[in-house]
Amino acid sequence: MASITFSGTGRHVLPPVMMVSSNNSGNKVDGVSIRKGNRDSVVTNVATTHRDHLQVATIDQKKQLVVPADWENHVAWKSIPQERWEGELDVQGQIPLWLNGTYLRNGPGQWNIGDYNFRHLFDGYATLIKLHFSNGQLIAGHRQIESDAYTAAKNKQKLCYREFSEVPKAENFLAYIGELGNLFSGASLTDNANTGVVKLGDGRVVCLTETQKGSIIIDPETLDTIGKFEYSDNLGGLIHSAHPIVTDEQFLTLLPDLINPGYLVVRMDPGSNERRVIGRVDCRGGPAPGWVHSFPVTEHYVIVPEMPLRYCAQNLLKAEPTPLYKFRWYPESKGFAHVMCKASGKIVASVEVPLFVTFHFINAYEEEDEDGRVTALIADCCEHNADATILDKLRLQNLRSFAGEDVLPDARVGRFIIPLDGSPHGKLEAALDPDEHGRGMDMCSINPANLGKKYRYAYACGAQRPCNFPNTLAKIDLVEKNAKNWYQKDAVPSEPFFVARPGATEEDDGVVISIISEKNGGAYALLLDGSTFEEIARAKFPYGVPYGLHGCWVPKK
Ligand SMILES: CC1=C(/C=C/C(C)=C\C=C\C(C)=C\C=C\C=C(C)\C=C\C=O)C(C)(C)CCC1
Ligand SMILES: [Fe+2]
């Protein structure tokens, strides 16, 4: 393997040892192996170019290694240094004594196999973090999820499954033909459950991604991988929404149908592995269903968003990523919102809406007239101004290279107004002035007691510009239409997750948990007061924790 160090004049801290690697002869970070005791010597096989103040070192295309000179400092985009860890953290401030339980956060935390570097944020192998709160104390830990994709990569030291942007290279033509077969059967799709984690009504904790096979049961205490969550029905299909709606009573999700463009709306009861069909929505645009990373519900309805960013079979088959990865933007196919009655499965509205791009719905509720009749549904989401280029902005090279440059596309709280009176069109507008949260907005949570109901507060990551990635935590007041923002220079915070105080009557009575990755290689757990949005406690990790995606709360039994 090429032994490389960084060119340029800056000092480089020796990065930590990587796990997906069998070679212990040198230190490695994201596959970059560095000769011990000789950290500032010459790069092998690497060309250095200068872009403004940044030095970008690139290696040959086959290895895809792109190492900006300063990326090694920001721990947000750096693979986690070891496979597992657990220990008590020193707490500055006061953890509320009522906060007893475990916060779990999932996300892609390992972006390399040996010296092979992944390209996209969403490619990384799932890293599960826990923060266990008990009587004011905090035990933290992390562990890699043992998916088939991760285990195979570790054992064979190569990519074996199709990730978000990474595709295993076929060794010859026959292998390529076999690969195509594997793609159609789903065998080559990843089960790398790196996106979310949910606690089902029966207590099982499941990590999820977009593939159905990437539903993996874990132990919330030890973070052990228990095994696959096998759906026992015959509904088939390969993908589902990465964000099911999960309550103590039910699990609702969408199964996109790529053959006959549409979606099945399905429900699963606690204790069961069998999903039952509530109803089906046929797409109104084509040629494929829109990507449904998430969807919203109200008390009585499921809203099926049909986004013009649609799954794309050709792109799924390609060996090299396209700018929109497995998707394609079809503005001419338009955007729609379909409304299905949860009880009957009937579609009660299907309206055309302005073009939109969203990964995450925040919440939805029913608007009533004075006689209590539901006249419209309101659905809020993190909306990227109908600009799908956000996907490419989340390439690791962009995240690592453009820190501090104002390249994050604008985003807003997109509010859909979906009439139920038979009108053919719905509306989409900003729920508040996007400048309130720096025109950046994603990774949201609410008080779960308000799921599907009229609500006032959303917590999300926002932006303090200039930035290339959301870098604040925002408490958004949808009634007063303003936001409180938490910001710390060079910090990359993950999704602010709201935990309600037991017995609370106010919507924002609780704490907000986030994990902050720091430029200097550090990381800490942060607790903000859900009401004042002031810091109440922080606890430093003894090692760098990268950025992660979504979390859940497992209360003490
Ligand atoms: C989409 C498909 C796949 C994989 C998807 C994965 C692994 C993750 C998607 C995660 C998303 C959309 C997270 C969104 C985060 C948004 C952020 C941080 C925005 C910030 C901007 O302001 C498979 C599994 C490869 C299968 C095909 C489809
Ligand atoms: Fe998500």
Coordinates of C-alpha atoms and ligand atoms in Angstrom, one line a residue:
M1 CA 0.0 0.0 0.0
A2 CA 1.1 3.5 -0.8
S3 CA 2.7 5.1 2.2
I4 CA 1.8 8.8 2.2
T5 CA 2.0 11.9 4.3
F6 CA 0.7 15.3 3.6
S7 CA 2.5 17.9 1.6
G8 CA 2.5 21.6 2.6
T9 CA 3.9 23.4 5.5
G10 CA 1.2 22.8 8.2
R11 CA 1.8 20.5 11.2
H12 CA -0.2 17.4 11.1
V13 CA -1.4 15.5 14.1
L14 CA -1.0 11.8 13.8
P15 CA -4.4 10.4 13.1
P16 CA -5.8 7.5 15.0
V17 CA -5.7 3.9 13.9
M18 CA -8.5 2.6 11.6
M19 CA -10.5 -0.6 12.2
V20 CA -11.5 -1.8 8.8
S21 CA -7.9 -2.7 8.0
S22 CA -5.8 -5.8 8.7
N23 CA -2.5 -4.0 8.4
N24 CA -1.0 -2.8 11.7
S25 CA 2.3 -1.7 10.4
G26 CA 1.4 2.0 10.3
N27 CA -1.1 4.5 11.5
K28 CA -4.0 5.1 9.1
V29 CA -6.8 7.4 8.7
D30 CA -9.4 6.8 6.0
G31 CA -6.9 4.5 4.5
V32 CA -4.1 7.0 4.4
S33 CA -1.2 5.2 6.0
I34 CA 1.5 7.4 7.5
R35 CA 5.0 6.3 8.2
K36 CA 5.6 6.5 12.0
G37 CA 7.9 9.2 13.0
N38 CA 7.9 10.8 9.6
R39 CA 4.7 12.6 9.3
D40 CA 5.6 15.6 7.2
S41 CA 7.5 13.9 4.4
V42 CA 6.6 13.5 0.8
V43 CA 3.4 12.2 -0.6
T44 CA 3.6 9.1 -2.8
N45 CA 1.6 9.1 -6.0
V46 CA -0.1 12.3 -5.0
A47 CA -0.5 15.5 -6.9
T48 CA -1.0 18.7 -5.0
T49 CA -3.0 21.6 -6.3
H50 CA -3.8 24.9 -4.7
R51 CA -7.3 26.3 -4.5
D52 CA -7.4 29.6 -2.8
H53 CA -6.1 29.0 0.7
L54 CA -6.8 25.3 0.5
Q55 CA -4.3 22.7 -0.6
V56 CA -6.0 19.7 -2.1
A57 CA -3.9 16.6 -2.5
T58 CA -5.3 14.0 -4.8
I59 CA -4.2 10.5 -5.6
D60 CA -4.9 8.6 -8.9
Q61 CA -8.6 8.2 -9.9
K62 CA -8.6 4.4 -9.4
K63 CA -7.9 4.8 -5.7
Q64 CA -10.2 7.8 -5.4
L65 CA -8.2 9.1 -2.6
V66 CA -8.7 12.8 -2.3
V67 CA -7.1 14.4 0.8
P68 CA -7.5 18.1 1.3
A69 CA -4.6 19.3 3.4
D70 CA -6.8 20.5 6.3
W71 CA -9.6 17.9 6.4
E72 CA -7.8 15.7 9.0
N73 CA -8.6 18.3 11.6
H74 CA -12.4 18.1 11.5
V75 CA -13.5 15.1 13.2
A76 CA -17.0 15.3 11.7
W77 CA -15.8 13.7 8.5
K78 CA -13.2 11.4 9.8
S79 CA -13.8 7.7 10.5
I80 CA -14.2 6.7 14.1
P81 CA -10.9 5.6 15.6
Q82 CA -11.9 2.2 17.0
E83 CA -14.6 -0.4 16.6
R84 CA -16.1 0.0 20.1
W85 CA -15.6 1.8 23.4
E86 CA -17.6 2.4 26.6
G87 CA -16.8 4.6 29.6
E88 CA -18.1 7.3 31.9
L89 CA -17.8 10.9 30.8
D90 CA -17.1 13.8 33.0
V91 CA -20.0 16.2 33.0
Q92 CA -19.7 20.0 33.1
G93 CA -23.0 21.5 34.3
Q94 CA -25.9 19.5 35.6
I95 CA -27.8 16.6 34.0
P96 CA -31.4 16.8 35.1
L97 CA -32.1 14.0 37.6
W98 CA -35.3 13.1 35.8
L99 CA -33.3 12.2 32.6
N100 CA -33.0 8.5 33.0
G101 CA -32.6 6.3 29.9
T102 CA -30.4 5.9 26.9
Y103 CA -30.1 8.2 23.9
L104 CA -29.0 6.2 20.8
R105 CA -27.6 7.8 17.7
N106 CA -27.0 6.0 14.4
G107 CA -25.0 7.3 11.4
P108 CA -22.3 6.5 8.9
G109 CA -19.1 6.6 11.0
Q110 CA -16.6 4.6 9.0
W111 CA -15.8 5.8 5.5
N112 CA -13.0 3.5 4.4
I113 CA -11.9 -0.1 3.9
G114 CA -8.2 -0.1 4.3
D115 CA -6.8 2.4 1.9
Y116 CA -10.1 2.6 -0.1
N117 CA -12.0 5.8 0.7
F118 CA -15.7 6.2 0.3
R119 CA -17.0 9.2 -1.5
H120 CA -20.3 10.2 0.1
L121 CA -21.4 10.9 3.6
F122 CA -24.2 8.3 3.3
D123 CA -21.7 5.6 2.3
G124 CA -20.2 5.1 5.7
Y125 CA -20.6 1.9 7.8
A126 CA -23.1 2.3 10.6
T127 CA -21.7 3.5 13.9
L128 CA -24.1 3.5 16.9
I129 CA -23.4 5.8 19.8
K130 CA -25.1 5.6 23.2
L131 CA -25.4 8.2 25.9
H132 CA -26.8 6.4 29.0
F133 CA -28.1 8.9 31.6
S134 CA -28.7 7.7 35.1
N135 CA -29.2 9.9 38.2
G136 CA -27.1 12.7 36.8
Q137 CA -24.3 10.5 35.5
L138 CA -23.4 9.7 31.9
I139 CA -22.0 6.5 30.4
A140 CA -21.2 6.8 26.8
G141 CA -20.1 4.2 24.2
H142 CA -20.1 3.4 20.5
R143 CA -20.0 0.3 18.4
Q144 CA -20.0 -0.6 14.7
I145 CA -23.2 -2.4 13.6
E146 CA -22.3 -5.8 12.3
S147 CA -24.2 -5.8 9.0
D148 CA -23.4 -8.3 6.3
A149 CA -21.9 -5.3 4.3
Y150 CA -19.6 -4.3 7.2
T151 CA -18.6 -7.8 8.1
A152 CA -17.8 -8.7 4.5
A153 CA -15.8 -5.5 4.0
K154 CA -13.8 -6.2 7.2
N155 CA -13.1 -9.8 6.3
K156 CA -12.4 -9.4 2.6
Q157 CA -10.9 -5.9 2.8
K158 CA -13.0 -4.8 -0.1
L159 CA -16.4 -3.4 -0.9
C160 CA -18.9 -6.2 -1.3
Y161 CA -22.3 -4.5 -1.5
R162 CA -23.7 -1.5 -3.2
E163 CA -23.7 1.5 -0.9
F164 CA -25.2 4.9 -1.5
S165 CA -22.6 5.9 -4.0
E166 CA -20.1 3.1 -3.9
V167 CA -20.5 0.0 -6.1
P168 CA -18.3 -3.1 -5.9
K169 CA -16.1 -3.4 -9.0
A170 CA -16.8 -6.5 -11.1
E171 CA -13.6 -8.4 -11.7
N172 CA -14.6 -9.5 -15.2
F173 CA -17.5 -9.6 -17.7
L174 CA -19.1 -12.7 -16.2
A175 CA -19.0 -11.2 -12.8
Y176 CA -20.6 -8.1 -14.2
I177 CA -23.5 -10.1 -15.5
G178 CA -23.8 -11.9 -12.2
E179 CA -23.8 -8.5 -10.5
L180 CA -26.7 -7.3 -12.6
G181 CA -28.7 -10.4 -11.5
N182 CA -27.8 -9.7 -7.9
L183 CA -29.0 -6.1 -8.3
F184 CA -32.4 -7.2 -9.5
S185 CA -32.8 -9.7 -6.7
G186 CA -31.5 -7.2 -4.2
A187 CA -28.6 -9.5 -3.2
S188 CA -26.0 -6.9 -4.0
L189 CA -27.8 -4.0 -2.2
T190 CA -26.4 -3.0 1.1
D191 CA -27.8 -3.9 4.5
N192 CA -25.6 -1.2 6.1
A193 CA -28.2 0.1 8.6
N194 CA -26.6 3.6 8.9
T195 CA -29.5 6.0 8.9
G196 CA -31.9 5.8 11.9
V197 CA -32.7 3.9 15.0
V198 CA -36.2 3.3 16.5
K199 CA -37.6 1.7 19.5
L200 CA -40.7 -0.4 18.6
G201 CA -43.8 -0.6 20.8
D202 CA -42.6 -4.1 22.0
G203 CA -39.2 -2.7 23.1
R204 CA -37.1 -4.1 20.3
V205 CA -34.6 -1.5 19.0
V206 CA -34.0 -1.5 15.2
C207 CA -31.5 0.3 13.1
L208 CA -32.7 1.2 9.7
T209 CA -31.7 2.4 6.2
E210 CA -33.4 2.6 2.9
T211 CA -33.1 -1.1 2.1
Q212 CA -35.6 -3.4 3.8
K213 CA -32.8 -5.9 4.4
G214 CA -30.9 -3.2 6.3
S215 CA -33.2 -3.5 9.3
I216 CA -31.0 -4.7 12.1
I217 CA -32.0 -5.4 15.7
I218 CA -29.5 -4.2 18.3
D219 CA -29.2 -4.4 22.1
P220 CA -29.6 -0.8 23.4
E221 CA -27.4 -1.5 26.5
T222 CA -24.4 -3.3 25.0
L223 CA -25.0 -2.1 21.4
D224 CA -24.5 -5.7 20.3
T225 CA -25.9 -6.6 16.9
I226 CA -28.6 -9.1 17.6
G227 CA -29.6 -10.0 14.1
K228 CA -31.8 -9.0 11.1
F229 CA -35.3 -7.8 11.6
E230 CA -37.0 -10.2 9.2
Y231 CA -40.3 -9.0 7.8
S232 CA -42.5 -12.1 7.9
D233 CA -45.1 -10.9 5.3
N234 CA -44.8 -11.4 1.5
L235 CA -45.0 -7.8 0.5
G236 CA -41.6 -8.0 -1.2
G237 CA -39.8 -5.0 -2.7
L238 CA -36.3 -4.0 -1.8
I239 CA -36.6 -0.5 -0.3
H240 CA -38.8 1.3 2.2
S241 CA -38.9 4.7 3.8
A242 CA -35.8 5.1 6.1
H243 CA -38.1 6.9 8.6
P244 CA -41.1 4.8 9.6
I245 CA -43.5 6.5 12.0
V246 CA -43.1 4.6 15.2
T247 CA -45.2 4.9 18.3
D248 CA -46.0 2.5 21.2
E249 CA -49.1 1.4 19.2
Q250 CA -47.9 1.0 15.7
F251 CA -45.2 1.2 13.0
L252 CA -46.3 2.8 9.7
T253 CA -44.1 2.9 6.6
L254 CA -44.2 3.3 2.8
L255 CA -43.0 0.7 0.4
P256 CA -42.2 2.3 -3.0
D257 CA -43.2 0.2 -6.0
L258 CA -40.5 0.6 -8.7
I259 CA -42.2 -1.6 -11.2
N260 CA -45.7 -0.1 -11.2
P261 CA -44.8 3.4 -9.9
G262 CA -46.7 3.8 -6.6
Y263 CA -46.4 3.2 -2.9
L264 CA -47.9 0.7 -0.5
V265 CA -48.8 2.2 2.9
V266 CA -48.3 -0.5 5.5
R267 CA -48.7 -1.0 9.2
M268 CA -47.1 -3.4 11.7
D269 CA -48.3 -4.0 15.3
P270 CA -46.0 -4.3 18.3
G271 CA -44.8 -7.8 18.8
S272 CA -45.3 -8.7 15.1
N273 CA -42.9 -8.8 12.1
E274 CA -45.8 -8.8 9.7
R275 CA -46.7 -5.6 7.8
R276 CA -50.3 -5.3 6.6
V277 CA -51.3 -3.1 3.7
I278 CA -53.5 -0.1 4.6
G279 CA -53.7 1.0 1.0
R280 CA -51.9 1.9 -2.2
V281 CA -51.2 5.2 -3.9
D282 CA -50.5 5.2 -7.6
C283 CA -48.0 7.8 -8.7
R284 CA -49.4 10.6 -10.8
G285 CA -46.0 11.5 -12.3
G286 CA -43.4 9.2 -13.7
P287 CA -41.5 7.2 -14.6
A288 CA -40.8 6.0 -11.1
P289 CA -41.9 6.8 -7.6
G290 CA -40.4 9.9 -5.9
W291 CA -37.8 9.2 -3.1
V292 CA -39.6 8.8 0.2
H293 CA -36.8 9.1 2.8
S294 CA -39.5 10.1 5.2
F295 CA -43.2 11.0 5.2
P296 CA -45.6 12.7 7.6
V297 CA -48.8 11.6 9.3
T298 CA -51.7 13.4 11.1
E299 CA -54.0 11.8 13.6
H300 CA -56.2 10.3 10.9
Y301 CA -54.2 10.4 7.7
V302 CA -51.0 9.3 6.1
I303 CA -49.5 11.8 3.6
V304 CA -47.6 10.3 0.8
P305 CA -45.3 12.9 -0.8
E306 CA -44.5 12.3 -4.5
M307 CA -41.3 14.2 -5.0
P308 CA -40.0 15.0 -8.5
L309 CA -36.6 13.6 -7.3
R310 CA -37.4 10.0 -8.3
Y311 CA -35.7 6.6 -7.9
C312 CA -33.9 5.8 -11.2
A313 CA -33.3 2.2 -12.2
Q314 CA -30.6 3.2 -14.7
N315 CA -28.7 5.1 -12.0
L316 CA -29.1 2.1 -9.6
L317 CA -27.4 0.0 -12.3
K318 CA -24.5 2.4 -12.9
A319 CA -21.0 1.5 -11.6
E320 CA -20.0 5.2 -11.2
P321 CA -22.2 7.6 -9.2
T322 CA -24.2 10.3 -11.0
P323 CA -24.6 13.7 -9.5
L324 CA -27.9 12.6 -8.1
Y325 CA -26.7 9.1 -7.2
K326 CA -29.6 6.6 -7.4
F327 CA -32.1 9.3 -8.3
R328 CA -33.1 11.6 -11.1
W329 CA -34.8 15.0 -11.1
Y330 CA -37.9 15.1 -13.2
P331 CA -39.4 18.6 -12.9
E332 CA -41.8 17.9 -15.8
S333 CA -43.3 15.0 -13.7
K334 CA -44.4 17.5 -11.1
G335 CA -44.8 17.0 -7.4
F336 CA -47.9 15.7 -5.6
A337 CA -49.2 15.1 -2.1
H338 CA -51.6 12.2 -1.6
V339 CA -53.6 11.8 1.5
M340 CA -54.7 8.3 2.7
C341 CA -57.2 7.7 5.5
K342 CA -55.4 5.5 8.1
A343 CA -58.6 3.6 9.0
S344 CA -60.0 2.8 5.5
G345 CA -57.0 3.1 3.2
K346 CA -59.0 5.4 0.9
I347 CA -57.3 8.3 -0.8
V348 CA -59.2 11.4 0.3
A349 CA -57.0 13.9 -1.6
S350 CA -54.3 14.0 -4.2
V351 CA -53.1 17.4 -5.1
E352 CA -50.4 18.9 -7.3
V353 CA -47.9 20.9 -5.2
P354 CA -45.0 23.1 -6.2
L355 CA -41.7 21.3 -6.9
F356 CA -39.8 20.4 -3.7
V357 CA -36.8 18.6 -2.4
T358 CA -37.0 17.2 1.1
F359 CA -35.4 14.3 3.1
H360 CA -37.1 15.0 6.4
F361 CA -40.7 15.8 7.3
I362 CA -41.0 17.5 10.6
N363 CA -44.7 17.0 11.5
A364 CA -48.2 17.4 10.1
Y365 CA -51.6 18.1 11.5
E366 CA -55.2 18.6 10.6
E367 CA -56.7 22.1 10.2
E368 CA -60.4 22.3 11.2
D369 CA -63.2 24.8 10.6
E370 CA -65.4 26.0 13.4
D371 CA -67.6 23.0 13.1
G372 CA -64.7 20.6 13.6
R373 CA -64.6 19.5 10.0
V374 CA -61.1 18.9 8.7
T375 CA -60.5 21.4 5.8
A376 CA -56.8 20.9 5.1
L377 CA -53.7 19.2 6.3
I378 CA -50.6 21.1 7.1
A379 CA -47.3 19.3 6.6
D380 CA -43.9 20.8 7.5
C381 CA -40.5 19.6 6.2
C382 CA -36.9 20.6 5.8
E383 CA -37.1 21.9 2.2
H384 CA -34.1 22.5 0.0
N385 CA -35.8 25.1 -2.3
A386 CA -36.4 22.4 -4.9
D387 CA -32.7 22.1 -5.5
A388 CA -31.4 18.5 -5.5
T389 CA -27.8 19.6 -5.6
I390 CA -27.7 19.3 -1.8
L391 CA -27.1 15.6 -2.4
D392 CA -23.8 16.3 -4.1
K393 CA -22.8 18.9 -1.5
L394 CA -22.8 16.1 1.0
R395 CA -19.9 14.4 -0.8
L396 CA -17.1 13.9 1.7
Q397 CA -14.6 15.8 -0.4
N398 CA -16.9 18.8 -0.4
L399 CA -17.5 18.6 3.3
R400 CA -13.8 18.3 4.0
S401 CA -12.6 20.9 1.6
F402 CA -15.0 23.8 1.8
A403 CA -15.3 24.3 5.6
G404 CA -16.0 28.0 6.2
E405 CA -16.9 28.7 2.6
D406 CA -20.5 29.7 2.0
V407 CA -21.5 26.8 -0.3
L408 CA -24.4 25.4 1.7
P409 CA -27.5 25.8 -0.5
D410 CA -30.4 27.6 1.2
A411 CA -33.1 25.6 2.9
R412 CA -36.3 26.5 4.8
V413 CA -39.1 25.0 6.8
G414 CA -41.4 24.2 3.9
R415 CA -45.0 24.2 4.9
F416 CA -47.4 22.2 2.6
I417 CA -51.1 23.2 2.8
I418 CA -53.1 20.3 1.4
P419 CA -56.8 21.2 0.9
L420 CA -59.3 18.4 1.5
D421 CA -62.2 20.2 -0.4
G422 CA -61.4 18.7 -3.8
S423 CA -59.2 21.6 -5.0
P424 CA -56.6 20.2 -7.4
H425 CA -53.6 22.2 -6.0
G426 CA -51.9 22.5 -2.7
K427 CA -49.5 25.2 -1.6
L428 CA -45.9 25.2 -0.4
E429 CA -44.5 28.2 1.5
A430 CA -41.8 29.0 4.1
A431 CA -43.3 28.6 7.6
L432 CA -41.0 31.4 8.8
D433 CA -38.3 33.7 7.4
P434 CA -35.4 31.3 6.6
D435 CA -33.0 34.0 7.8
E436 CA -34.2 33.2 11.3
H437 CA -32.1 29.9 11.0
G438 CA -29.4 31.1 8.6
R439 CA -31.1 29.7 5.5
G440 CA -29.9 26.3 6.4
M441 CA -32.2 23.7 7.8
D442 CA -32.3 19.9 8.3
M443 CA -32.2 17.1 10.8
C444 CA -35.2 17.9 12.9
S445 CA -37.1 16.6 15.9
I446 CA -40.3 17.6 17.8
N447 CA -41.9 16.6 21.1
P448 CA -43.2 13.1 20.2
A449 CA -46.4 13.8 22.2
N450 CA -47.3 16.2 19.4
L451 CA -46.8 13.8 16.5
G452 CA -49.6 14.3 14.0
K453 CA -51.1 17.2 16.1
K454 CA -50.9 20.9 16.0
Y455 CA -47.6 21.9 17.4
R456 CA -45.4 24.9 18.0
Y457 CA -41.8 24.0 18.3
A458 CA -39.3 22.2 16.0
Y459 CA -35.7 21.6 16.8
A460 CA -33.3 21.3 13.8
C461 CA -29.8 22.1 12.6
G462 CA -29.5 25.5 11.1
A463 CA -26.7 27.6 9.6
Q464 CA -24.4 30.4 10.7
R465 CA -22.9 31.6 7.5
P466 CA -20.5 31.3 5.9
C467 CA -20.7 27.5 6.1
N468 CA -20.7 24.4 3.9
F469 CA -22.8 22.3 6.3
P470 CA -25.4 23.1 8.9
N471 CA -23.5 24.2 12.0
T472 CA -26.0 25.5 14.5
L473 CA -28.8 24.1 16.6
A474 CA -32.1 25.9 16.2
K475 CA -35.3 26.0 18.2
I476 CA -37.9 27.1 15.8
D477 CA -41.1 28.7 17.0
L478 CA -43.7 28.2 14.3
V479 CA -46.2 30.4 16.1
E480 CA -44.0 33.4 16.8
K481 CA -42.1 32.6 13.6
N482 CA -38.7 33.1 15.0
A483 CA -35.8 30.9 16.1
K484 CA -33.3 30.6 19.0
N485 CA -29.9 29.5 17.8
W486 CA -27.0 27.7 19.5
Y487 CA -23.6 28.2 17.7
Q488 CA -20.0 27.4 18.5
K489 CA -17.3 28.3 16.0
D490 CA -16.1 25.3 14.0
A491 CA -18.5 22.9 15.7
V492 CA -20.6 20.4 13.6
P493 CA -23.6 19.4 15.7
S494 CA -25.8 16.4 14.9
E495 CA -29.6 16.3 15.0
P496 CA -31.0 18.0 18.1
F497 CA -33.1 15.4 19.7
F498 CA -35.9 16.4 22.1
V499 CA -36.7 14.4 25.2
A500 CA -39.7 15.5 27.2
R501 CA -39.6 15.7 31.0
P502 CA -41.9 13.0 32.4
G503 CA -45.1 14.7 33.5
A504 CA -44.5 17.8 31.4
T505 CA -47.4 19.8 30.2
E506 CA -45.6 22.4 28.1
E507 CA -44.5 21.3 24.7
D508 CA -40.9 22.5 25.1
D509 CA -40.5 21.2 28.7
G510 CA -37.5 18.9 28.3
V511 CA -34.0 18.7 27.1
V512 CA -32.4 18.7 23.6
I513 CA -29.5 16.3 23.1
S514 CA -26.9 16.6 20.4
I515 CA -23.4 15.3 19.8
I516 CA -20.9 17.9 18.7
S517 CA -17.9 17.1 16.5
E518 CA -15.1 19.6 16.8
K519 CA -12.5 20.8 14.3
N520 CA -9.6 20.1 16.8
G521 CA -10.5 16.4 16.8
G522 CA -12.6 16.5 19.9
A523 CA -16.3 15.7 20.5
Y524 CA -18.8 16.2 23.3
A525 CA -22.4 15.4 24.2
L526 CA -24.4 18.6 24.6
L527 CA -27.6 19.1 26.6
L528 CA -29.7 22.2 26.0
D529 CA -32.8 23.3 27.9
G530 CA -35.8 22.6 25.6
S531 CA -37.4 25.9 26.7
T532 CA -34.7 28.5 27.1
F533 CA -32.3 26.7 24.6
E534 CA -29.5 27.5 27.0
E535 CA -26.7 25.0 27.6
I536 CA -27.3 22.9 30.7
A537 CA -24.5 20.3 30.4
R538 CA -21.8 19.0 28.2
A539 CA -19.5 16.0 28.5
K540 CA -16.4 15.5 26.4
F541 CA -15.6 12.2 24.7
P542 CA -12.0 10.9 25.1
Y543 CA -11.8 10.5 21.3
G544 CA -13.2 12.1 18.2
V545 CA -16.8 11.2 17.3
P546 CA -17.8 11.9 13.7
Y547 CA -21.1 13.4 12.5
G548 CA -24.1 11.1 12.7
L549 CA -27.7 11.1 11.5
H550 CA -30.7 10.2 13.6
G551 CA -31.4 9.2 17.2
C552 CA -34.0 7.8 19.5
W553 CA -34.7 7.7 23.2
V554 CA -35.0 4.5 25.2
P555 CA -36.4 5.4 28.6
K556 CA -35.2 3.5 31.7
K557 CA -37.4 0.4 32.3
Ligands
LIG1 C1 -31.1 6.2 -0.9 C2 -30.7 4.8 -1.1 C3 -29.8 4.2 -0.3 C4 -29.1 4.7 0.8 C5 -29.4 5.8 1.6 C6 -28.7 6.2 2.8 C7 -27.7 5.3 3.2 C8 -28.9 7.3 3.5 C9 -29.7 8.5 3.3 C10 -29.7 9.4 4.3 C11 -30.2 10.8 4.1 C12 -31.0 11.2 3.0 C13 -29.9 11.7 5.1 C14 -30.1 13.1 5.0 C15 -29.4 14.0 5.6 C16 -29.5 15.4 5.3 C17 -28.7 16.4 5.7 C18 -27.6 16.1 6.8 C19 -28.8 17.6 5.2 C20 -28.1 18.7 5.4 C21 -28.2 19.9 4.7 O1 -28.6 21.0 5.0 C22 -29.4 2.7 -0.6 C23 -29.5 2.0 0.7 C24 -28.0 2.7 -1.1 C25 -30.3 2.1 -1.6 C26 -30.8 2.9 -2.7 C27 -31.4 4.2 -2.3
FE2 FE -33.0 10.8 7.6

